[in-house]
mmCIF file of C-alpha atoms (C1' of nucleotides) in Angstrom:
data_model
loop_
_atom_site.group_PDB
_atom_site.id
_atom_site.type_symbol
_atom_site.label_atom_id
_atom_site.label_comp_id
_atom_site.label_asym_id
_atom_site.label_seq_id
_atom_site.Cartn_x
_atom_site.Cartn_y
_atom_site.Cartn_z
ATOM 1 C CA UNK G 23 97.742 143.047 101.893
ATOM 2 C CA UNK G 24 100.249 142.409 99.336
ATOM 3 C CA UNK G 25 99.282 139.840 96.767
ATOM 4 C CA UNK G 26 103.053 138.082 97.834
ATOM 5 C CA UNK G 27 101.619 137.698 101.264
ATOM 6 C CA UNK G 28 98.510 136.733 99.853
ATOM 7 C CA UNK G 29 99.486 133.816 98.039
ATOM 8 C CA UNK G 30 101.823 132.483 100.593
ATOM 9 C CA UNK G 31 98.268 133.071 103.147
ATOM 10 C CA UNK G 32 96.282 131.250 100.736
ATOM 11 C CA UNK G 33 99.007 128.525 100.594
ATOM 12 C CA UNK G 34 99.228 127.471 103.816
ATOM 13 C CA UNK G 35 95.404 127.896 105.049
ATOM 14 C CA UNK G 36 94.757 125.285 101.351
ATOM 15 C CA UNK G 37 97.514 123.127 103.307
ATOM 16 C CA UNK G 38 96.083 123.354 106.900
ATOM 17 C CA UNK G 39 92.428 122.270 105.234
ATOM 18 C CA UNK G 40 94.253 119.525 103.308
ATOM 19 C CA UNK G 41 95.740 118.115 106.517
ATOM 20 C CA UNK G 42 92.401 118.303 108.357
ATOM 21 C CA UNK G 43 91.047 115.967 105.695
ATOM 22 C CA UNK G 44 93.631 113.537 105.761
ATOM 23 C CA UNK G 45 95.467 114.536 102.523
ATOM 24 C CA UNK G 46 99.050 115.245 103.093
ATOM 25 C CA UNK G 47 99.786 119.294 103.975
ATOM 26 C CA UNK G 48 102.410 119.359 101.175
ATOM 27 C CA UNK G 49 100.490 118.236 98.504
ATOM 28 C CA UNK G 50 97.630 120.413 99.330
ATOM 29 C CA UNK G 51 99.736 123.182 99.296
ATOM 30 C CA UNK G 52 101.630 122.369 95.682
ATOM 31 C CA UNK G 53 98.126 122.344 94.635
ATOM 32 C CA UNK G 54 97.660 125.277 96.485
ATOM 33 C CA UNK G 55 100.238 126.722 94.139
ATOM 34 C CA UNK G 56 99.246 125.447 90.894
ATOM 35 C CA UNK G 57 95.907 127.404 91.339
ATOM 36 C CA UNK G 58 97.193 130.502 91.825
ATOM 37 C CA UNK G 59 99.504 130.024 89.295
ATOM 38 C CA UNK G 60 98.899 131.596 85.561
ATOM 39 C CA UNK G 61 101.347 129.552 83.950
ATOM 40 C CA UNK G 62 102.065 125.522 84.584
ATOM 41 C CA UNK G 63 105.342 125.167 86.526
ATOM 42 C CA UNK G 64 107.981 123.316 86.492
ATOM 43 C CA UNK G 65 109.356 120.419 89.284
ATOM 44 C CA UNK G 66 112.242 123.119 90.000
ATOM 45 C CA UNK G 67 110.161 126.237 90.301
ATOM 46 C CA UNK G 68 107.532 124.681 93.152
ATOM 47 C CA UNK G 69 110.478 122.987 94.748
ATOM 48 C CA UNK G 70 112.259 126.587 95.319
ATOM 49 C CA UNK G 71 108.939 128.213 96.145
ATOM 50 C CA UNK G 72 107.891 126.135 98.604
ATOM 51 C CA UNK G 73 111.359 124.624 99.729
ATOM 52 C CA UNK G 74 110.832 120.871 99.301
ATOM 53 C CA UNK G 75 113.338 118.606 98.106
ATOM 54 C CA UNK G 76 113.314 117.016 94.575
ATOM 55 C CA UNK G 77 111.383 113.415 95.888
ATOM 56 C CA UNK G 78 109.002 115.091 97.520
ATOM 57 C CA UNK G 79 108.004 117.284 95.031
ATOM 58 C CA UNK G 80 108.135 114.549 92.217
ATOM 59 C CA UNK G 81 106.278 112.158 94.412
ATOM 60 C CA UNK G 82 103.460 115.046 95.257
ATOM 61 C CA UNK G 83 102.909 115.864 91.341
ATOM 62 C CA UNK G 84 102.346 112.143 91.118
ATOM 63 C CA UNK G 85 99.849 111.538 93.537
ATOM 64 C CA UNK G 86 98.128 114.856 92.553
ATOM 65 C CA UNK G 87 97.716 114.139 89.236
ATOM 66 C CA UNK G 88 96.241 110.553 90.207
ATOM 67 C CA UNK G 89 93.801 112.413 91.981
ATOM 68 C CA UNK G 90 92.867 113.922 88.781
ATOM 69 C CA UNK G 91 93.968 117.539 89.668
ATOM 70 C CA UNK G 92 97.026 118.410 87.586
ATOM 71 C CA UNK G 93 98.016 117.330 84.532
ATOM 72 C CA UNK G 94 101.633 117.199 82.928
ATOM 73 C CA UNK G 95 102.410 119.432 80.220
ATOM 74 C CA UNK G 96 104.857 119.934 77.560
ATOM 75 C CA UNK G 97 106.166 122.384 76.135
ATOM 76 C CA UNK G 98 107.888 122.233 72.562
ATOM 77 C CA UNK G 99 111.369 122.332 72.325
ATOM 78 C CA UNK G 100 112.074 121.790 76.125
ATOM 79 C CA UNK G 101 113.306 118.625 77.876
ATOM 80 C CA UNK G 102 111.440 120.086 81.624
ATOM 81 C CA UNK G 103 108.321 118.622 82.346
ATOM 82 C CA UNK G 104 105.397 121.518 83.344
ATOM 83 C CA UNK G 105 102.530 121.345 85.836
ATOM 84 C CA UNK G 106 99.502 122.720 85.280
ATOM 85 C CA UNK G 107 96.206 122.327 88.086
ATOM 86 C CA UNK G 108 92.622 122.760 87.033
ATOM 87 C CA UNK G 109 90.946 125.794 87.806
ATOM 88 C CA UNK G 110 87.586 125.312 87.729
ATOM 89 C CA UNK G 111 86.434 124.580 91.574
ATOM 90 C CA UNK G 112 83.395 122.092 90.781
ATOM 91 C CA UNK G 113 86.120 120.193 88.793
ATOM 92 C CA UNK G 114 88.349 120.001 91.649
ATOM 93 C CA UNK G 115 85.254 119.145 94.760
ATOM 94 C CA UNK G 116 84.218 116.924 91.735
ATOM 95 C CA UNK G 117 87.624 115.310 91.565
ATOM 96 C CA UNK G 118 88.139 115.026 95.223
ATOM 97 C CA UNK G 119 84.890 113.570 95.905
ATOM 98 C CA UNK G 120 84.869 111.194 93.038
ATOM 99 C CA UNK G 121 88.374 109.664 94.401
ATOM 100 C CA UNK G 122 87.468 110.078 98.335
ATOM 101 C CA UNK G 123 84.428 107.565 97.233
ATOM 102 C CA UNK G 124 86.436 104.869 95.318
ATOM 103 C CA UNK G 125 89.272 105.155 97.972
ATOM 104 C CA UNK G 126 86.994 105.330 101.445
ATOM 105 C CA UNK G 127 83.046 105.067 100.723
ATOM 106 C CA UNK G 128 82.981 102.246 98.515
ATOM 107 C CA UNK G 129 85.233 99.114 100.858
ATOM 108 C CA UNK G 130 83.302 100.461 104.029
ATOM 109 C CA UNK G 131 79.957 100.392 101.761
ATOM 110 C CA UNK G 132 80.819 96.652 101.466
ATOM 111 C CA UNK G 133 81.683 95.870 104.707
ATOM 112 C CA UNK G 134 78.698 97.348 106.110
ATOM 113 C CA UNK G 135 76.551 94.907 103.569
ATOM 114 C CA UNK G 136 78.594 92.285 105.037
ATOM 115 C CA UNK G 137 77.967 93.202 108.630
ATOM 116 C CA UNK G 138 73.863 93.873 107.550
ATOM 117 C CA UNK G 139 73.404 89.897 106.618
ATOM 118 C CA UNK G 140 75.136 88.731 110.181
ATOM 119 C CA UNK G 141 72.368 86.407 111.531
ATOM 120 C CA UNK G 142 71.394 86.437 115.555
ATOM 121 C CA UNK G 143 69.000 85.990 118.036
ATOM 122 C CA UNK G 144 66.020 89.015 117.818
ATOM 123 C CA UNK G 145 66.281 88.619 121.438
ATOM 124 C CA UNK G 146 69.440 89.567 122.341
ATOM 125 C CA UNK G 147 69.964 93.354 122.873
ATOM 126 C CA UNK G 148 74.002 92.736 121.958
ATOM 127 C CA UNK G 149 72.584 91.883 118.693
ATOM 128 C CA UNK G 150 69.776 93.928 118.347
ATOM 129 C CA UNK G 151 71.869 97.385 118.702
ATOM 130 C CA UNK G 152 74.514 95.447 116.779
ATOM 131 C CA UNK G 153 72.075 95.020 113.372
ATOM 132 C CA UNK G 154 70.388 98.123 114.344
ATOM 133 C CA UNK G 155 73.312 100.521 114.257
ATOM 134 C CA UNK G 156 74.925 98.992 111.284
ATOM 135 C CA UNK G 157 71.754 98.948 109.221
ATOM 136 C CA UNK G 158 71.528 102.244 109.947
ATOM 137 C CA UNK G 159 75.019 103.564 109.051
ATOM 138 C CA UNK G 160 74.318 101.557 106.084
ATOM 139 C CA UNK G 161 71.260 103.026 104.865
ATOM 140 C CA UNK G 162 72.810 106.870 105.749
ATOM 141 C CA UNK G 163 76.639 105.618 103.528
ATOM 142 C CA UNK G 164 73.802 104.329 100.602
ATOM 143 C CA UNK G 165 72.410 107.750 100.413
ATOM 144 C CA UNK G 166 75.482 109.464 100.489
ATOM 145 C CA UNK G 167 76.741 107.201 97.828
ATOM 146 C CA UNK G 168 73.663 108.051 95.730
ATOM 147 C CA UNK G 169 74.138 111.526 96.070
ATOM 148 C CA UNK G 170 77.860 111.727 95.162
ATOM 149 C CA UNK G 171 77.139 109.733 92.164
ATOM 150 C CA UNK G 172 74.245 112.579 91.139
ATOM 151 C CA UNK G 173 77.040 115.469 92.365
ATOM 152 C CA UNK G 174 79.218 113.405 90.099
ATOM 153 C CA UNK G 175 77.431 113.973 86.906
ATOM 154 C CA UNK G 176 75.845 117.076 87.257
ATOM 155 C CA UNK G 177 76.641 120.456 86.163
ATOM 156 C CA UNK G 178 77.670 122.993 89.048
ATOM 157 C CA UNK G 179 74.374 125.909 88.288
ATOM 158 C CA UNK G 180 72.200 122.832 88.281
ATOM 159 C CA UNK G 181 73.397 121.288 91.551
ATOM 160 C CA UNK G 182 73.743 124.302 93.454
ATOM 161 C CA UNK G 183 70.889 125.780 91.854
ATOM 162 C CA UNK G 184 68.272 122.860 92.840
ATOM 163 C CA UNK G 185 69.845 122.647 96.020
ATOM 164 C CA UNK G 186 69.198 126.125 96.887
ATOM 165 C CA UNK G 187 65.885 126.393 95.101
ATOM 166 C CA UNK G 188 64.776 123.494 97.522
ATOM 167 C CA UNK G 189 66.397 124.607 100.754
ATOM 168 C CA UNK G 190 65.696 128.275 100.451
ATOM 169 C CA UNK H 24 80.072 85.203 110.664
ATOM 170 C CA UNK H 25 80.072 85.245 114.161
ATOM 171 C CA UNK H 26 78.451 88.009 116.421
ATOM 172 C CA UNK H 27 81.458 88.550 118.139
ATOM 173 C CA UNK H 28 83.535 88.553 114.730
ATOM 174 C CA UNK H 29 81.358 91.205 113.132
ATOM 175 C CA UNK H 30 81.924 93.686 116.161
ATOM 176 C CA UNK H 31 85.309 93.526 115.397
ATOM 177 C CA UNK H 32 84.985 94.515 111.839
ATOM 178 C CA UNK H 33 82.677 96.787 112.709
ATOM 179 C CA UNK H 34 85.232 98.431 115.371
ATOM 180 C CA UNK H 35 88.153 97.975 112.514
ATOM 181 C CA UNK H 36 86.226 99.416 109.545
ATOM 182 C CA UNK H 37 84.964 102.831 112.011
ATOM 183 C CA UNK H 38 88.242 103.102 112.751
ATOM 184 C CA UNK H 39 89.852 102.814 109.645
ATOM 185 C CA UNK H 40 87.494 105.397 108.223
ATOM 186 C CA UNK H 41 88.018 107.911 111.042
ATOM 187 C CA UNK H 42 91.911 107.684 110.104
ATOM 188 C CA UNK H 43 91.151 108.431 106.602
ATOM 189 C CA UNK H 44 88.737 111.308 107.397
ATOM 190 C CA UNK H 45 91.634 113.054 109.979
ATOM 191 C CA UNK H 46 89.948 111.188 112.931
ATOM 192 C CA UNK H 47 91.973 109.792 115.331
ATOM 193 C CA UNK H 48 91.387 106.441 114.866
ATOM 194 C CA UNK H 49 90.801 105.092 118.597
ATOM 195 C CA UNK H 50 88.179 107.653 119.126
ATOM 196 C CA UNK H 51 86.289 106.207 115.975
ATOM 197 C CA UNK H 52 86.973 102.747 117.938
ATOM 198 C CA UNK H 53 85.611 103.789 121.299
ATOM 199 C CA UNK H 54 82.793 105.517 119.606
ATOM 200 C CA UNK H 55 82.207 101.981 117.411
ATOM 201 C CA UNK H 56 82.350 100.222 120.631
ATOM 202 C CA UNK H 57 80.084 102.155 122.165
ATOM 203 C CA UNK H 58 77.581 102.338 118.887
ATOM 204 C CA UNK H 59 76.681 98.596 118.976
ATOM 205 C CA UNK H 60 76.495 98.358 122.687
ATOM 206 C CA UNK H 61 73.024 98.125 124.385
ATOM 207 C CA UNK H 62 74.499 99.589 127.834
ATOM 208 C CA UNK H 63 76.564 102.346 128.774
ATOM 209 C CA UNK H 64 80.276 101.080 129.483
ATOM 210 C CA UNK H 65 82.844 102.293 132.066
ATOM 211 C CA UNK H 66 86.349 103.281 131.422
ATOM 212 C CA UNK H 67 87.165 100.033 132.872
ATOM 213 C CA UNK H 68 85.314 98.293 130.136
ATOM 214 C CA UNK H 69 86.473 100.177 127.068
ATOM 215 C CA UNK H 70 90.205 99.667 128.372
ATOM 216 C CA UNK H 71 89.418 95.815 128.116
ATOM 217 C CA UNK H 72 87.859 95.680 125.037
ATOM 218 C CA UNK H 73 90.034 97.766 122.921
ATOM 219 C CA UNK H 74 93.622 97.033 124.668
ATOM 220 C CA UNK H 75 94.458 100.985 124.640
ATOM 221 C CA UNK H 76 95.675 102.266 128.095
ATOM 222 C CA UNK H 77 93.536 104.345 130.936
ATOM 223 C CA UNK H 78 94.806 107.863 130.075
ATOM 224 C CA UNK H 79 93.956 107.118 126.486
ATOM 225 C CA UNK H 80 90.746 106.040 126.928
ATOM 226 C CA UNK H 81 90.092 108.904 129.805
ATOM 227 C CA UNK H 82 91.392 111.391 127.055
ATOM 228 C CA UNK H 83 89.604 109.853 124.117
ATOM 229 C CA UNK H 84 86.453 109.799 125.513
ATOM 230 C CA UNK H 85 86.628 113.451 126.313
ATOM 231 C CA UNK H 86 87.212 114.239 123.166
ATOM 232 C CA UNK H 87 84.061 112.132 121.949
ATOM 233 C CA UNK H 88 81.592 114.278 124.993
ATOM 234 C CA UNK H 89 83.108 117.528 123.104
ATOM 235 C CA UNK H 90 82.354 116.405 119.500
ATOM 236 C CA UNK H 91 78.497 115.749 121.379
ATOM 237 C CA UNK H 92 78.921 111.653 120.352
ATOM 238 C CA UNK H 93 78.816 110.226 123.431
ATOM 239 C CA UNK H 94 77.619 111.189 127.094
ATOM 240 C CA UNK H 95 78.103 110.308 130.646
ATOM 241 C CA UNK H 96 75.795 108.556 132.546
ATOM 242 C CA UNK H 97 75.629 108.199 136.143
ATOM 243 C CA UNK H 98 74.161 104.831 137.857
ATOM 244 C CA UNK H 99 72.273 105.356 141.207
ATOM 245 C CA UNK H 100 74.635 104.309 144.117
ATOM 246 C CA UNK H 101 77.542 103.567 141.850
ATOM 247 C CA UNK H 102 81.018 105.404 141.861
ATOM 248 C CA UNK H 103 81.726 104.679 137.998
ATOM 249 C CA UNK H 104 80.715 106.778 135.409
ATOM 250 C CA UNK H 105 79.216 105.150 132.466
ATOM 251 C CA UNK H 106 79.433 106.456 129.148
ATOM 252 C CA UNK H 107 76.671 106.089 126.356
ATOM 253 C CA UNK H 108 76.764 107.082 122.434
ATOM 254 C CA UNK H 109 73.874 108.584 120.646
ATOM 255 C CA UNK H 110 72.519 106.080 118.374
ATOM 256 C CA UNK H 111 70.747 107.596 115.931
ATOM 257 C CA UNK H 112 72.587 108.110 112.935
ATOM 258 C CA UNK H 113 71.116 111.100 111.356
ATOM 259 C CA UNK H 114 72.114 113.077 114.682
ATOM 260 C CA UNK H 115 75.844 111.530 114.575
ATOM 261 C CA UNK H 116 76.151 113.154 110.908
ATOM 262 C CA UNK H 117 74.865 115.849 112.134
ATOM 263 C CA UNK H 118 76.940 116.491 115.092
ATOM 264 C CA UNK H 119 80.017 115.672 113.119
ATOM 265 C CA UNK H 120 78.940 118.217 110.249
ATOM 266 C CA UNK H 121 78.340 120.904 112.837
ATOM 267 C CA UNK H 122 81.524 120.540 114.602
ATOM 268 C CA UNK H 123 84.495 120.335 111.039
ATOM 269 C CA UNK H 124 81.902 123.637 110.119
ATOM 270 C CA UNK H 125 83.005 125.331 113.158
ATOM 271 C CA UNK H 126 86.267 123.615 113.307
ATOM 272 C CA UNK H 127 87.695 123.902 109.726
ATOM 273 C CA UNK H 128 84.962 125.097 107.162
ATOM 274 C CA UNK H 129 84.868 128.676 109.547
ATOM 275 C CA UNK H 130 88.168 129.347 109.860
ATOM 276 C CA UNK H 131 88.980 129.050 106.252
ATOM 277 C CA UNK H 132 85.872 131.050 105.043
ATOM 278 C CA UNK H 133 87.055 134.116 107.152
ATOM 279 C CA UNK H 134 90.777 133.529 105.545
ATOM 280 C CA UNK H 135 89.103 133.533 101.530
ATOM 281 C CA UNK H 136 86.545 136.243 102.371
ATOM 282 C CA UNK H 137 89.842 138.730 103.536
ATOM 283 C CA UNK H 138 92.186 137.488 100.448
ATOM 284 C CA UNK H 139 89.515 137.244 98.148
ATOM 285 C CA UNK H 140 89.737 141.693 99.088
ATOM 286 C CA UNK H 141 93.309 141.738 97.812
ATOM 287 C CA UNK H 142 93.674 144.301 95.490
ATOM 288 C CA UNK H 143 95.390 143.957 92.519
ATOM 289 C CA UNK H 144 96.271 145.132 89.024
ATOM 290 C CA UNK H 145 93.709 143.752 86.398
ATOM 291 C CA UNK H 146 96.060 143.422 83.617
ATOM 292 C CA UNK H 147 98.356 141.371 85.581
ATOM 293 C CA UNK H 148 98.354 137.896 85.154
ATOM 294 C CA UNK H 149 99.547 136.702 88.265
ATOM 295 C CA UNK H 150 96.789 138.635 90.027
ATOM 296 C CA UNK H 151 93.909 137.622 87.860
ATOM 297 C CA UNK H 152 94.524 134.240 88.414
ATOM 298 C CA UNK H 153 95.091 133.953 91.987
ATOM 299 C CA UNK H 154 91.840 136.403 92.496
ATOM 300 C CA UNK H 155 89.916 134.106 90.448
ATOM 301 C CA UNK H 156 91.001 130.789 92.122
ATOM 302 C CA UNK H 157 90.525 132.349 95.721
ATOM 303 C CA UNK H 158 86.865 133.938 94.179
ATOM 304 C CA UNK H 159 85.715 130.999 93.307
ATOM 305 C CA UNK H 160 86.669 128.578 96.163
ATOM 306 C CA UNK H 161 85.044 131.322 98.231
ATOM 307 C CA UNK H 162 81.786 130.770 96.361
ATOM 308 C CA UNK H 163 81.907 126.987 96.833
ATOM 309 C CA UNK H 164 82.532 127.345 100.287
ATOM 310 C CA UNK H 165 79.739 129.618 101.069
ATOM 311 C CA UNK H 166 77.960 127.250 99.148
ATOM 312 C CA UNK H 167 78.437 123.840 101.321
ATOM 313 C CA UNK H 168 78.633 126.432 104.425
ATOM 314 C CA UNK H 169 74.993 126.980 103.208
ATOM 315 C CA UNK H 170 74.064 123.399 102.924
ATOM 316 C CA UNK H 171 75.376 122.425 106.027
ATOM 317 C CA UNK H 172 73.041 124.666 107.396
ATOM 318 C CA UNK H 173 70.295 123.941 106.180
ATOM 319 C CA UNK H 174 71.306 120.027 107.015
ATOM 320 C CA UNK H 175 71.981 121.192 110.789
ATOM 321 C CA UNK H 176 68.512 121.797 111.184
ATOM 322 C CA UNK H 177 67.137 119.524 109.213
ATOM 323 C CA UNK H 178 65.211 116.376 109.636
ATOM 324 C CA UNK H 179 66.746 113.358 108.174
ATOM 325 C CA UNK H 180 63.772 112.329 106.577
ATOM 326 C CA UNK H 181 62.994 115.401 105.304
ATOM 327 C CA UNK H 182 66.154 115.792 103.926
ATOM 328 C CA UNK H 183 66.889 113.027 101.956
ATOM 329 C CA UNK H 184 63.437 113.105 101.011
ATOM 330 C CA UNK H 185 63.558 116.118 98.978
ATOM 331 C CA UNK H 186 67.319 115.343 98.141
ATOM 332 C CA UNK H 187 66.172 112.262 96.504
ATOM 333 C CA UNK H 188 62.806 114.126 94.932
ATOM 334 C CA UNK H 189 65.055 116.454 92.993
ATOM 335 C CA UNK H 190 67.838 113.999 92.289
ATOM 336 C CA UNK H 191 65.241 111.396 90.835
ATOM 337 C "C1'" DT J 27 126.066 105.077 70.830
ATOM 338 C "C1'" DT J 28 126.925 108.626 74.389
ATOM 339 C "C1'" DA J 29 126.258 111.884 77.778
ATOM 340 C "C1'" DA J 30 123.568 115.512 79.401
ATOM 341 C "C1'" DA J 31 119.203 116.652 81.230
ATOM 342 C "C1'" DC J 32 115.937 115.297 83.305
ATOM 343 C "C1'" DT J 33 112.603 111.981 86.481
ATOM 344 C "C1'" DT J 34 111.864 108.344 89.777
ATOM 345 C "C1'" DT J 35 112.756 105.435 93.661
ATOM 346 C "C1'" DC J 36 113.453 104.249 98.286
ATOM 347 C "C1'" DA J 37 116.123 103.586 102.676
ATOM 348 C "C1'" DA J 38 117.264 106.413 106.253
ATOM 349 C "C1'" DA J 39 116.368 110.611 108.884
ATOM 350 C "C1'" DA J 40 113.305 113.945 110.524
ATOM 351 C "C1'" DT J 41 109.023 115.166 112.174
ATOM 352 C "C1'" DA J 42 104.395 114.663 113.877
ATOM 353 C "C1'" DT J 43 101.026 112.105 116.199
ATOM 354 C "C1'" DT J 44 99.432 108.886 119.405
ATOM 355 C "C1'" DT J 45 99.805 106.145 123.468
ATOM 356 C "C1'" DT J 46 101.364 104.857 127.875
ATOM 357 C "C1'" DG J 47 101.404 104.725 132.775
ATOM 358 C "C1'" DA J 48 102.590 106.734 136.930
ATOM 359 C "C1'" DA J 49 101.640 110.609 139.666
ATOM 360 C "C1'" DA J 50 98.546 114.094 140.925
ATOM 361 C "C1'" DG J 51 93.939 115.398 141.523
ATOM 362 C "C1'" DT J 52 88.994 114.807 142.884
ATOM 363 C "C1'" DT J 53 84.944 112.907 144.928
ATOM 364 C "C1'" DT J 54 82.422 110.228 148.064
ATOM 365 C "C1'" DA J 55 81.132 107.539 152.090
ATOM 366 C "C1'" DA J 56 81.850 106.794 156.577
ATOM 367 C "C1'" DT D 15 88.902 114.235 158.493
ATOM 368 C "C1'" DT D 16 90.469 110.060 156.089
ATOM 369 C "C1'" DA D 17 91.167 106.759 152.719
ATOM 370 C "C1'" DA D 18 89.308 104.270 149.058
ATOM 371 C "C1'" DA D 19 87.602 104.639 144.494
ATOM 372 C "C1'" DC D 20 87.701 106.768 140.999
ATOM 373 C "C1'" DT D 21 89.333 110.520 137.028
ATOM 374 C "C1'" DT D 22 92.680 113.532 134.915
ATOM 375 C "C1'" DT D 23 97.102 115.124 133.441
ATOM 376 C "C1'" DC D 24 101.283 115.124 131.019
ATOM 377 C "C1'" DA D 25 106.247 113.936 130.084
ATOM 378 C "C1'" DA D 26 108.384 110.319 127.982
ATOM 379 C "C1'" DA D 27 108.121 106.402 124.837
ATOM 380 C "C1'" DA D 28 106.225 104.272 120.942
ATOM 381 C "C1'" DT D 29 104.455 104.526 116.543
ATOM 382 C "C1'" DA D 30 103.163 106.476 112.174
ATOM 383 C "C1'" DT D 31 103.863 109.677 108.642
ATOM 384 C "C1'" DT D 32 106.465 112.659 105.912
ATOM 385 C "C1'" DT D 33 110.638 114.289 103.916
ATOM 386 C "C1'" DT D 34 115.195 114.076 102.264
ATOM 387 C "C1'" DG D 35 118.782 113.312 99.010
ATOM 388 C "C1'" DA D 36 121.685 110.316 96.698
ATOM 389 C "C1'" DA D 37 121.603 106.686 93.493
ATOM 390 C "C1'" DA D 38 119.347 104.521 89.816
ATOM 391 C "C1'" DG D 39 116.573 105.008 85.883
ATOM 392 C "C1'" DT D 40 114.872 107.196 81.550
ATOM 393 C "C1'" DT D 41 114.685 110.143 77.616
ATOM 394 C "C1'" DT D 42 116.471 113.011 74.150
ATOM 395 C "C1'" DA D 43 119.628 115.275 70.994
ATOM 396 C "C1'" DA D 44 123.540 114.910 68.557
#
DNA sequence: TTAAACTTTCAAAATATTTTGAAAGTTTAA
DNA sequence: TTAAACTTTCAAAATATTTTGAAAGTTTAA
C-alpha cells in the first residue's frame, strides 16, 4: 500500500470510530490528520486536504483543542496560525476520557444520586425495581468514575502493566 | 420527588446518555422503561408510555433483542408478546462491551494491524510519523481489546474487586 | 491610522438520522 | 380455510446535525 493511500485509510477509519462515539466525523478526522502529520499545519493546508470549508475547519480546531488535543502554534515571523495534535496515545485516551467524564459521567452521576434518595413503599414492586435498578447503575457509574480518576493520574506502563499483571 | 417523576428522569437521563454515547436515544428510552419495570410490557404499552409510534417501537425493540438487552416473553394463552430487560447491571455492561468490540473496536483493529505494515522510508519524515501514530494506537487498542476480554468473562465482583485492590 | 492578512461567527443550505403510519405479512384459533 | 390479532417493513415526512460561505471581527506591520 502506498503511504498516500495509507493516510487517507487511516483518516477515514479515525473518522468512522469518531462518529461511532458520538464525536463529529470531521473533527475526528482533522485529528486524524494532525497525527500523522510531522509538522503542525495550517487552517488552509487541512482545509485543502480534506476539502472542508474555512468555518468548519476553524470551528473543528476549536473544539479540538478544547478537548485538549491540539494546541495552536506560532511560528516567528508569520501572521498564519499552525496546528499541532499530541502524539502520545495515553495523552490522547487520557484526554478523551478526562473530557467524556466532565461532559457525560459526572450530570448522570448526579442524577442517579438524586433518583437513589426517592422514597416509596418497600412493597411495591414499581418501586422496588425502580430503587433497585438505579442503585445499581449507580454503584456500577461510581466505580467507573473511580477508575477513570486512577486512569487519569497514572502513568501508561503502570496502568497497563498492573492491569495485565492482574488479568493475565 | 414523586415515583412517577423519577421514572421520567430516569427515562430522560438513559436517554440522553445513549445520544451522547452514539445510541439512538429511544432505544436507551425503551430499554430505561423496561429497566425499572417489574413486568414484561407489550408493544402496546411501550407505545403509550413513551409517545413514539408502532413501527418505531417494533424496530427499536429489535434492535435492543440483537444488542442481548432485552428478550421476549411469551404469556400462556395470550397473543401479545411481552418483552423483558435483563436487570442486572454487570451483564448490561457487559453485553454492551461485547457488542461496540465486535461492532467498532474489531473492525478498526484489522484496519491498524494492515497500515501499521506500510512500508516506508525511515529517513522520511512523513513516514516516521504516521508509522508511529498508527503503531502506537495499534498498541492501545490491543490493549483495551485485551481488557475487554478479560471483562467479558469476568465476574463483576471479581472484577472490581481486584480493580479496586490494585488501584487502592 | 490604515489596509492587508488573517480568524471567527452564524444564518441558511445540505446532509444524515430518526420517526411515522399505512400497507403487507404472519400467526393463531375456530 | 378464514378472519382477527398481532408483527414487520419501508417510503415519505419530520427532525437533528453538520457544513457552507459570506460578512463581521481582529491583529499586525508599516
Amino acid at each position: 500500500m502506498e503511504l498516500a493511500e495509507a493516510k487517507r485509510k487511516f483518516i477515514e477509519a479515525w473518522g468512522k470510530l469518531g462518529s461511532e462515539w458520538g464525536i463529529n466525523r470531521t473533527m475526528a478526522q482533522v485529528h486524524a490528520l494532525l497525527l500523522i502529520s510531522p509538522e503542525p499545519l495550517t487552517t488552509e493546508e487541512i482545509m485543502e486536504s480534506l476539502s472542508i470549508s474555512r468555518g468548519n475547519a476553524n470551528m473543528t480546531l476549536r473544539d479540538l483543542i478544547s478537548w485538549g488535543l491540539v494546541e495552536k502554534q506560532h511560528k516567528a515571523g508569520e501572521r498564519k496560525e499552525y496546528f499541532y495534535a499530541d502524539k502520545d496515545t495515553w495523552n490522547i485516551a487520557r484526554q478523551v476520557a478526562k473530557e467524556r467524564r466532565k461532559r457525560e459521567l459526572d450530570p448522570v452521576l448526579k442524577i442517579l444520586d438524586e433518583l437513589s434518595k426517592v422514597e416509596g413503599n418497600k412493597n411495591n414492586a414499581e418501586y422496588k425495581t425502580f430503587n433497585k435498578s438505579v442503585t445499581d447503575i449507580n454503584k456500577l457509574a461510581k466505580n467507573v468514575d473511580k477508575t477513570l480518576d486512577t486512569m487519569l493520574k497514572a502513568e501508561e506502563n503502570w496502568f497497563w502493566g498492573t492491569i495485565f499483571k492482574i488479568f493475565k
